Amino acid sequence: AFLILIGLNIEICFMFAVAGVAFAKMLPADKESRILGLPNRMVMAVFGSVFCVFVECLLNAVDALTWDYSWWSIRAPWLIFLIGYLPFFVVSFWVHDMKTMKGKLTAIGVIYTVDIGSLIVFGAILGWI
């Protein structure tokens, strides 16, 4: 039963699978360039996060996506922005900008290790998932 993850749905799968690639493709080649005087990576991370929160709000409005917690809802879109999407975009752009494939694979390996470890601890052992 722990393989059925709470919150995993088609929107989440596509949003994180496609959005990371799509927004990385939109990054300026020069990572030092600025947009409106701000670092382009941060501007793009904020824009991507706002876009994804907007999509979630639209999907929720038509009952295509439900939120099960009162604190994770249309009443607190800033929370979805701040801990739902912004870290994802910041890390994905950081990995994108790494100079070596070894560095990229190491970063992704650490992320997978934390995810798998969390599934084991919180799912299989504690039964929270």
PDB file of C-alpha atoms in Angstrom, residues 69-127:
ATOM      1  CA  TYR A  69      -4.982  19.875   3.886  1.00  0.00           C
ATOM      2  CA  SER A  70      -6.412  23.236   4.954  1.00  0.00           C
ATOM      3  CA  TRP A  71      -2.948  24.788   5.022  1.00  0.00           C
ATOM      4  CA  TRP A  72      -2.183  23.607   1.452  1.00  0.00           C
ATOM      5  CA  SER A  73      -4.980  25.299  -0.443  1.00  0.00           C
ATOM      6  CA  ILE A  74      -6.172  28.244  -2.487  1.00  0.00           C
ATOM      7  CA  ARG A  75      -6.110  30.245   0.762  1.00  0.00           C
ATOM      8  CA  ALA A  76      -2.326  29.846   0.994  1.00  0.00           C
ATOM      9  CA  PRO A  77      -0.889  29.893  -2.537  1.00  0.00           C
ATOM     10  CA  TRP A  78       2.303  31.434  -1.143  1.00  0.00           C
ATOM     11  CA  LEU A  79       2.979  28.172   0.704  1.00  0.00           C
ATOM     12  CA  ILE A  80       2.627  26.117  -2.475  1.00  0.00           C
ATOM     13  CA  PHE A  81       4.935  28.631  -4.160  1.00  0.00           C
ATOM     14  CA  LEU A  82       7.500  28.718  -1.361  1.00  0.00           C
ATOM     15  CA  ILE A  83       7.874  25.044  -0.452  1.00  0.00           C
ATOM     16  CA  GLY A  84       6.175  23.342  -3.377  1.00  0.00           C
ATOM     17  CA  TYR A  85       7.760  24.809  -6.471  1.00  0.00           C
ATOM     18  CA  LEU A  86      10.482  27.368  -5.739  1.00  0.00           C
ATOM     19  CA  PRO A  87      12.987  24.846  -4.295  1.00  0.00           C
ATOM     20  CA  PHE A  88      12.324  22.550  -7.258  1.00  0.00           C
ATOM     21  CA  PHE A  89      13.169  25.246  -9.794  1.00  0.00           C
ATOM     22  CA  VAL A  90      16.165  26.558  -7.839  1.00  0.00           C
ATOM     23  CA  VAL A  91      17.684  23.063  -7.597  1.00  0.00           C
ATOM     24  CA  SER A  92      16.851  22.126 -11.174  1.00  0.00           C
ATOM     25  CA  PHE A  93      18.536  25.281 -12.475  1.00  0.00           C
ATOM     26  CA  TRP A  94      21.529  24.684 -10.169  1.00  0.00           C
ATOM     27  CA  VAL A  95      21.955  21.158 -11.567  1.00  0.00           C
ATOM     28  CA  HIS A  96      21.394  22.448 -15.115  1.00  0.00           C
ATOM     29  CA  ASP A  97      24.266  24.914 -14.681  1.00  0.00           C
ATOM     30  CA  MET A  98      26.740  22.377 -13.294  1.00  0.00           C
ATOM     31  CA  LYS A  99      29.824  22.126 -15.485  1.00  0.00           C
ATOM     32  CA  THR A 100      30.393  18.368 -15.370  1.00  0.00           C
ATOM     33  CA  MET A 101      28.164  15.385 -15.961  1.00  0.00           C
ATOM     34  CA  LYS A 102      29.703  13.793 -12.871  1.00  0.00           C
ATOM     35  CA  GLY A 103      28.455  16.711 -10.757  1.00  0.00           C
ATOM     36  CA  LYS A 104      24.981  16.488 -12.276  1.00  0.00           C
ATOM     37  CA  LEU A 105      24.782  12.734 -11.718  1.00  0.00           C
ATOM     38  CA  THR A 106      26.032  13.106  -8.155  1.00  0.00           C
ATOM     39  CA  ALA A 107      23.403  15.751  -7.364  1.00  0.00           C
ATOM     40  CA  ILE A 108      20.622  13.656  -8.878  1.00  0.00           C
ATOM     41  CA  GLY A 109      21.927  10.578  -7.080  1.00  0.00           C
ATOM     42  CA  VAL A 110      21.744  12.393  -3.740  1.00  0.00           C
ATOM     43  CA  ILE A 111      18.175  13.495  -4.486  1.00  0.00           C
ATOM     44  CA  TYR A 112      17.144   9.932  -5.380  1.00  0.00           C
ATOM     45  CA  THR A 113      18.888   8.569  -2.282  1.00  0.00           C
ATOM     46  CA  VAL A 114      16.996  10.999  -0.030  1.00  0.00           C
ATOM     47  CA  ASP A 115      13.704  10.171  -1.794  1.00  0.00           C
ATOM     48  CA  ILE A 116      14.158   6.405  -1.580  1.00  0.00           C
ATOM     49  CA  GLY A 117      15.356   6.653   2.021  1.00  0.00           C
ATOM     50  CA  SER A 118      12.309   8.749   2.887  1.00  0.00           C
ATOM     51  CA  LEU A 119       9.967   6.224   1.257  1.00  0.00           C
ATOM     52  CA  ILE A 120      11.568   3.435   3.263  1.00  0.00           C
ATOM     53  CA  VAL A 121      11.520   5.292   6.581  1.00  0.00           C
ATOM     54  CA  PHE A 122       8.179   7.106   6.309  1.00  0.00           C
ATOM     55  CA  GLY A 123       6.379   4.497   4.206  1.00  0.00           C
ATOM     56  CA  ALA A 124       7.613   1.011   4.948  1.00  0.00           C
ATOM     57  CA  ILE A 125       8.865   1.515   8.511  1.00  0.00           C
ATOM     58  CA  LEU A 126       6.615   4.194  10.043  1.00  0.00           C
ATOM     59  CA  GLY A 127       3.576   3.599   7.816  1.00  0.00           C
TER      60      GLY A 127
END
